[in-house]
Coordinates of C-alpha atoms in Angstrom, one line a residue:
X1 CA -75.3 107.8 -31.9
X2 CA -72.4 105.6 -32.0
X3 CA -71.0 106.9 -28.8
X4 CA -74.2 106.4 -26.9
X5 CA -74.9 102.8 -27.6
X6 CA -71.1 102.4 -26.4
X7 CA -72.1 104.0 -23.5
X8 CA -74.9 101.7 -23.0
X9 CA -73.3 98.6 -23.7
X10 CA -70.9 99.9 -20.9
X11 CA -73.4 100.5 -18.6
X12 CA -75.0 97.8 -19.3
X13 CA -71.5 95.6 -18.3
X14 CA -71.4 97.1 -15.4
X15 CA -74.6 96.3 -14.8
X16 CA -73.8 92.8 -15.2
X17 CA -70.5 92.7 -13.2
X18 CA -72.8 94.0 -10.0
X19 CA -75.2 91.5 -9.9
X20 CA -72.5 88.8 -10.7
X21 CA -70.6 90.0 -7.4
X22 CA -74.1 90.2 -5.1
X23 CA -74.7 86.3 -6.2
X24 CA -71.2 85.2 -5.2
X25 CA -71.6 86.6 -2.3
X26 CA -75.3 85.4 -2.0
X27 CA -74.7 82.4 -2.9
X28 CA -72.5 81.7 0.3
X29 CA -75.8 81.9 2.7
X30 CA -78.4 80.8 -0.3
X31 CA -80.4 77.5 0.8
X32 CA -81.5 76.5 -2.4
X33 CA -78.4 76.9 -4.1
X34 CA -76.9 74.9 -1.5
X35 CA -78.6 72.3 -2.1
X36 CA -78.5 71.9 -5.6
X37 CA -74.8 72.3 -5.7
X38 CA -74.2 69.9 -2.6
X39 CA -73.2 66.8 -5.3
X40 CA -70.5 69.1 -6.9
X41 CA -69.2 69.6 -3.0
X42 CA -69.9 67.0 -0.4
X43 CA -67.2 68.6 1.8
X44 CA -69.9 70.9 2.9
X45 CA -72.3 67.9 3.3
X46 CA -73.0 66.4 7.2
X47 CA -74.8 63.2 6.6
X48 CA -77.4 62.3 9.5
X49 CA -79.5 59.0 9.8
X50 CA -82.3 60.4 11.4
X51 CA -83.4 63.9 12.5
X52 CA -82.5 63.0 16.0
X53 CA -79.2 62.1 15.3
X54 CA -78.1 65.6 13.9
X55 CA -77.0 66.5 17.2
X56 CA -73.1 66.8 17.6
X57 CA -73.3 67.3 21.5
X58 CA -76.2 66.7 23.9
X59 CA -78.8 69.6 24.9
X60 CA -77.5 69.7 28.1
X61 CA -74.5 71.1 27.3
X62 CA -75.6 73.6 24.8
X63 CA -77.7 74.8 27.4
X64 CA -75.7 75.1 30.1
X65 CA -72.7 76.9 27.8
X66 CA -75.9 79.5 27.3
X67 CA -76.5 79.8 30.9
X68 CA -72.6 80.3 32.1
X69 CA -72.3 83.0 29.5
X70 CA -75.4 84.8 30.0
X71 CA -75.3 84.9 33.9
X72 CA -71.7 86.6 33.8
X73 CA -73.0 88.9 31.0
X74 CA -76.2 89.6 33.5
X75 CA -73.8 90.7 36.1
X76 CA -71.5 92.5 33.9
X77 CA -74.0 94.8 32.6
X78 CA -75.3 95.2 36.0
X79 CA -72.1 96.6 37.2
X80 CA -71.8 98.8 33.9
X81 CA -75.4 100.1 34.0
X82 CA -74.7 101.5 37.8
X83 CA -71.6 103.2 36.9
X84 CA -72.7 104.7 33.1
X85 CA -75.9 105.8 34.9
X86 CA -75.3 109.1 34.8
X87 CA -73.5 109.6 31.8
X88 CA -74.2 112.5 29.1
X89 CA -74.8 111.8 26.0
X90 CA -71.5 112.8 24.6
X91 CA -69.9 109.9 26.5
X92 CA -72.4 107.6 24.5
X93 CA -69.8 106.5 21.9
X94 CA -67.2 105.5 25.4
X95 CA -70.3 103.5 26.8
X96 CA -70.7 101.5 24.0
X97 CA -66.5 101.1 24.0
X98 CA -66.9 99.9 27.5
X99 CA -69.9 97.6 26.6
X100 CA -68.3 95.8 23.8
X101 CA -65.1 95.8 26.0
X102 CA -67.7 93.9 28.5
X103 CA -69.5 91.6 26.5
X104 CA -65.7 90.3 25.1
X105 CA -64.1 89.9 28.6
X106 CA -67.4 88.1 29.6
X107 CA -67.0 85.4 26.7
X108 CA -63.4 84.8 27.3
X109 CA -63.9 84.2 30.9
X110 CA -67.0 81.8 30.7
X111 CA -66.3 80.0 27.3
X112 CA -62.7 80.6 26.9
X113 CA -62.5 82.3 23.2
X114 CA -63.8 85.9 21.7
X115 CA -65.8 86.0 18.3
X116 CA -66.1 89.1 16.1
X117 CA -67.1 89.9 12.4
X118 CA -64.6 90.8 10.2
X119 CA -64.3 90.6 6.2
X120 CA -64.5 86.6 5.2
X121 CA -61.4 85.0 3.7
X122 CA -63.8 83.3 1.0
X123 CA -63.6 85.9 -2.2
X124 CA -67.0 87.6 -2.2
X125 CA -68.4 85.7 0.5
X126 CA -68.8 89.6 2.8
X127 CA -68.6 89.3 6.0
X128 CA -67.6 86.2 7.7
X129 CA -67.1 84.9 11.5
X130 CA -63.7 84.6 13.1
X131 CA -62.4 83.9 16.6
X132 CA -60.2 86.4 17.9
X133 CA -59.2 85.5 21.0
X134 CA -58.6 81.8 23.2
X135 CA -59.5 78.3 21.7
X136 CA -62.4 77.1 20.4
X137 CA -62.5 73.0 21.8
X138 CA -64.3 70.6 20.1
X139 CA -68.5 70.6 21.0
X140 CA -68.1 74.4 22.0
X141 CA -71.6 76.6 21.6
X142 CA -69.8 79.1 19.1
X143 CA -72.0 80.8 18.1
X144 CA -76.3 81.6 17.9
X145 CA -78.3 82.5 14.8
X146 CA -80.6 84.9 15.7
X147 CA -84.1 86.3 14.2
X148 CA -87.4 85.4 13.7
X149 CA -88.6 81.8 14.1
X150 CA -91.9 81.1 11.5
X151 CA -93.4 77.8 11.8
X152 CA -93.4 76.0 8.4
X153 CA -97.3 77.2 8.1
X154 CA -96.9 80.8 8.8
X155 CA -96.2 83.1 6.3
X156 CA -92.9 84.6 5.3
X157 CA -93.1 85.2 1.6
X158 CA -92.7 88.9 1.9
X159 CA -89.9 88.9 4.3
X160 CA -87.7 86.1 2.2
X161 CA -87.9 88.1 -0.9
X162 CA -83.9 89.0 -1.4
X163 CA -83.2 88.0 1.9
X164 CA -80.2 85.2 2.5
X165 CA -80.4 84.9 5.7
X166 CA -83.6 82.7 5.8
X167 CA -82.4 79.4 7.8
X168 CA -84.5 76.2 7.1
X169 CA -84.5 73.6 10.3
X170 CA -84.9 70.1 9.5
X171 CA -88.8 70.1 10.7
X172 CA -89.4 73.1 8.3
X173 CA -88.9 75.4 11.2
X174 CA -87.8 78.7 9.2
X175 CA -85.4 81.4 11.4
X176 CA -85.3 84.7 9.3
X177 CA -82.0 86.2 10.2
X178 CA -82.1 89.2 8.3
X179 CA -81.5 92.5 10.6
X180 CA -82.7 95.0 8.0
X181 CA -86.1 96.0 6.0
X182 CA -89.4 94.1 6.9
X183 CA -87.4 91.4 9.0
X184 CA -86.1 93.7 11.2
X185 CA -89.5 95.2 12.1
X186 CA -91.1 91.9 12.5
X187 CA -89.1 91.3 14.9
X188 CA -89.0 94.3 17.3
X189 CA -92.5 93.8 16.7
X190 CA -92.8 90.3 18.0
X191 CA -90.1 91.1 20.9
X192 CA -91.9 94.3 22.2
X193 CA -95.2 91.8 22.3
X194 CA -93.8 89.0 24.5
X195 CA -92.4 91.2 26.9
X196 CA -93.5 90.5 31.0
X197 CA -93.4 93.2 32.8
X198 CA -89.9 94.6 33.4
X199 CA -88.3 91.4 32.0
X200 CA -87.1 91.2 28.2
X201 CA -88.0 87.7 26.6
X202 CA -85.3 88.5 24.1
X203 CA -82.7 90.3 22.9
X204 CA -83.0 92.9 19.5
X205 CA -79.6 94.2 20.3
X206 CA -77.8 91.6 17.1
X207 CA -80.2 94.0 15.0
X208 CA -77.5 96.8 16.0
X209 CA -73.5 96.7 15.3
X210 CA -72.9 95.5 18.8
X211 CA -74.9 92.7 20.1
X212 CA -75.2 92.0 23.8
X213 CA -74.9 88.5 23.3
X214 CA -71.7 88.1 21.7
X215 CA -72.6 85.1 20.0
X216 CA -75.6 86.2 18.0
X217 CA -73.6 86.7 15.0
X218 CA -74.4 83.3 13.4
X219 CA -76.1 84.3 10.4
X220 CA -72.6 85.6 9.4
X221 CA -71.3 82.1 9.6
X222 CA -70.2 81.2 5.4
X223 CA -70.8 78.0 4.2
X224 CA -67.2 76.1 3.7
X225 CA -66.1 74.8 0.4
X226 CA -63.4 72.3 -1.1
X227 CA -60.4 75.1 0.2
X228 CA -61.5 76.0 3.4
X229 CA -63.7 72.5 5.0
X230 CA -66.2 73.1 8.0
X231 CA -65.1 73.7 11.5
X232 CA -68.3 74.2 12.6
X233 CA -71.8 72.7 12.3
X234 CA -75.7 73.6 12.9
X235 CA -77.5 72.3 15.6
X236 CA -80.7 72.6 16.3
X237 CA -81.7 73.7 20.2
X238 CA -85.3 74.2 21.9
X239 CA -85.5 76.6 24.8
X240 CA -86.3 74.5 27.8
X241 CA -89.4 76.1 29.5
X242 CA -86.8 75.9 32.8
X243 CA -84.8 78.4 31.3
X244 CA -84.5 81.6 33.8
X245 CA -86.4 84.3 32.9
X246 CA -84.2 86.7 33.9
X247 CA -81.8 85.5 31.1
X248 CA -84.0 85.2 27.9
X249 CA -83.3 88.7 27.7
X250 CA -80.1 87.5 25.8
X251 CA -81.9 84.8 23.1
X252 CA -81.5 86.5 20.2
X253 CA -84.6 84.4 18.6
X254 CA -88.5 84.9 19.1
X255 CA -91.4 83.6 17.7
X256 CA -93.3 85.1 15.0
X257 CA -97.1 83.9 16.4
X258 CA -98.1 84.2 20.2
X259 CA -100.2 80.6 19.2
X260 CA -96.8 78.5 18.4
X261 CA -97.5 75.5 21.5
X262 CA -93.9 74.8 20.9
X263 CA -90.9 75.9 22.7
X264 CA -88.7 78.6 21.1
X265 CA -86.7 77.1 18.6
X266 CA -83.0 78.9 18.7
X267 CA -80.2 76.9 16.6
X268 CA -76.5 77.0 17.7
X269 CA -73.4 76.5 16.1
X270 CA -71.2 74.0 17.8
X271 CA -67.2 73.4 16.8
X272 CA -66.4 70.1 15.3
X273 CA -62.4 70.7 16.1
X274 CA -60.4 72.9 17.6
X275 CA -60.5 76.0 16.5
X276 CA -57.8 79.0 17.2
X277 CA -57.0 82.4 17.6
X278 CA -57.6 83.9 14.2
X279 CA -59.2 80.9 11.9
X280 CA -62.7 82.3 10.4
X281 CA -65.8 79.7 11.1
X282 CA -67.1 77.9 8.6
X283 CA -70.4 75.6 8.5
X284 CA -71.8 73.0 6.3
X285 CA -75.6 71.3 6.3
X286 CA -76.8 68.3 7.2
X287 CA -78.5 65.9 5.6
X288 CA -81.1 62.8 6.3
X289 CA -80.3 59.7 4.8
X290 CA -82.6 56.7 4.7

């Protein structure tokens, strides 16, 4: 008897120590315990007068930093799609090799630096966002979160049970950035539906381990803290209905409801210093202040 309750008790601790570890690393990406805790750490505060003055650097720019990037990916997997064309499939893994190889040389030559996931600095924090190659300048695009954008009335209780990657825009815009479970069939779903014709209206590949738009690793981004302060902020970015359709294949966002009047709503991280060669990215939230 005696020996079985120790065994429980044990079990029971490590019970304990498991769900302690998932919420520090939770925690990292959790918006309501952001917000709570956001008096005990106004580092990871951005204070904004009005919603729109949360912008760090104009649409313009964000859009055009989309453009240069996805129009040399466009031609780079043009030129890799005619040579792998007949490849077998035991030369699959050296494909995707030569993609990724692709998809990096394409970001360092039209915005200058490489991304990549690795294991965060932050203890428990997972898996974090670091720039591996080049220089990040100040009021770079960095990076893209990507998923499912819900209008504040649609639903998404199921999909936001356990799931901290839910993003809350300042309008109550929500971007579920989760690429497993329910989320991730919601949004093949939603992507296979808006497709025209031959032409993709956006990209499911950042539900796989190597995106075709390199920056759709956003949700990956950590929140900073006290130690390690933000280098990197959200910003907020409707698709311009000018936008080529030929390169919406690489948005890694889509709507949830063919009814939304509104443009897609995509949101962007954009540097607030220079960043280098091997410093991971971290974000903080912004505010409204009256």
């Amino acid at each position: 008897m005696c020996a079985d309750y120790q065994t429980s008790i044990l079990m029971l601790r490590r019970a304990l120590n498991r769900v302690q570890d998932n919420w520090k690393s939770y925690r990292h990406r959790f918006v309501p315990w952001v917000v709570l805790n956001l008096s005990k750490n106004e580092k990871t505060l951005r204070q904004v007068t009005d919603r729109s003055k949360d912008k760090l650097v104009p649409d313009q720019e964000v859009s055009e930093s989309l453009l240069q990037l996805f129009s040399v990916l466009l031609r780079s997997h043009r030129a890799d799609h005619g040579e792998l064309r007949g490849a077998q499939s035991h030369l699959l893994r050296k494909e995707t090799t030569k993609q990724h190889q692709c998809e990096e040389e394409a970001m360092l030559r039209s915005l200058g630096f490489c991304i990549a996931r690795k294991p965060s600095t932050l203890p428990f924090a997972g898996t974090g966002v670091f720039v591996t190659k080049g220089c990040v300048s100040k009021g770079a695009t960095v990076a893209m979160y990507p998923g499912t954008v819900y209008q504040a009335y649609e639903p998404i209780l199921l999909q936001s049970i356990r799931n901290p990657f839910v993003f809350r825009c300042i309008d109550g815009v929500l971007i579920d950035g989760n690429g497993k479970g329910i989320s991730k069939v919601v949004f093949k779903s939603c992507s296979g539906r808006d497709r025209m014709g031959p032409f993709l209206m956006s990209d499911t590949s950042w539900l796989t381990s190597s995106p075709q738009n390199p920056l759709a690793v956003g949700q990956y981004v950590n929140n900073c803290s006290n130690e390690y302060p933000a280098n990197v902020c959200y910003q907020e970015f409707d698709v311009p209905d000018k936008f080529p359709i030929k390169l919406r294949q690489y948005l890694p966002n889509v709507n949830y409801s063919t009814d939304s009047q509104r443009p897609l709503r995509c949101v962007v991280l954009v540097s607030l210093r220079d960043i280098t060669a091997g410093e991971e990215l971290f974000s903080n939230y912004y505010t409204i202040v009256r």
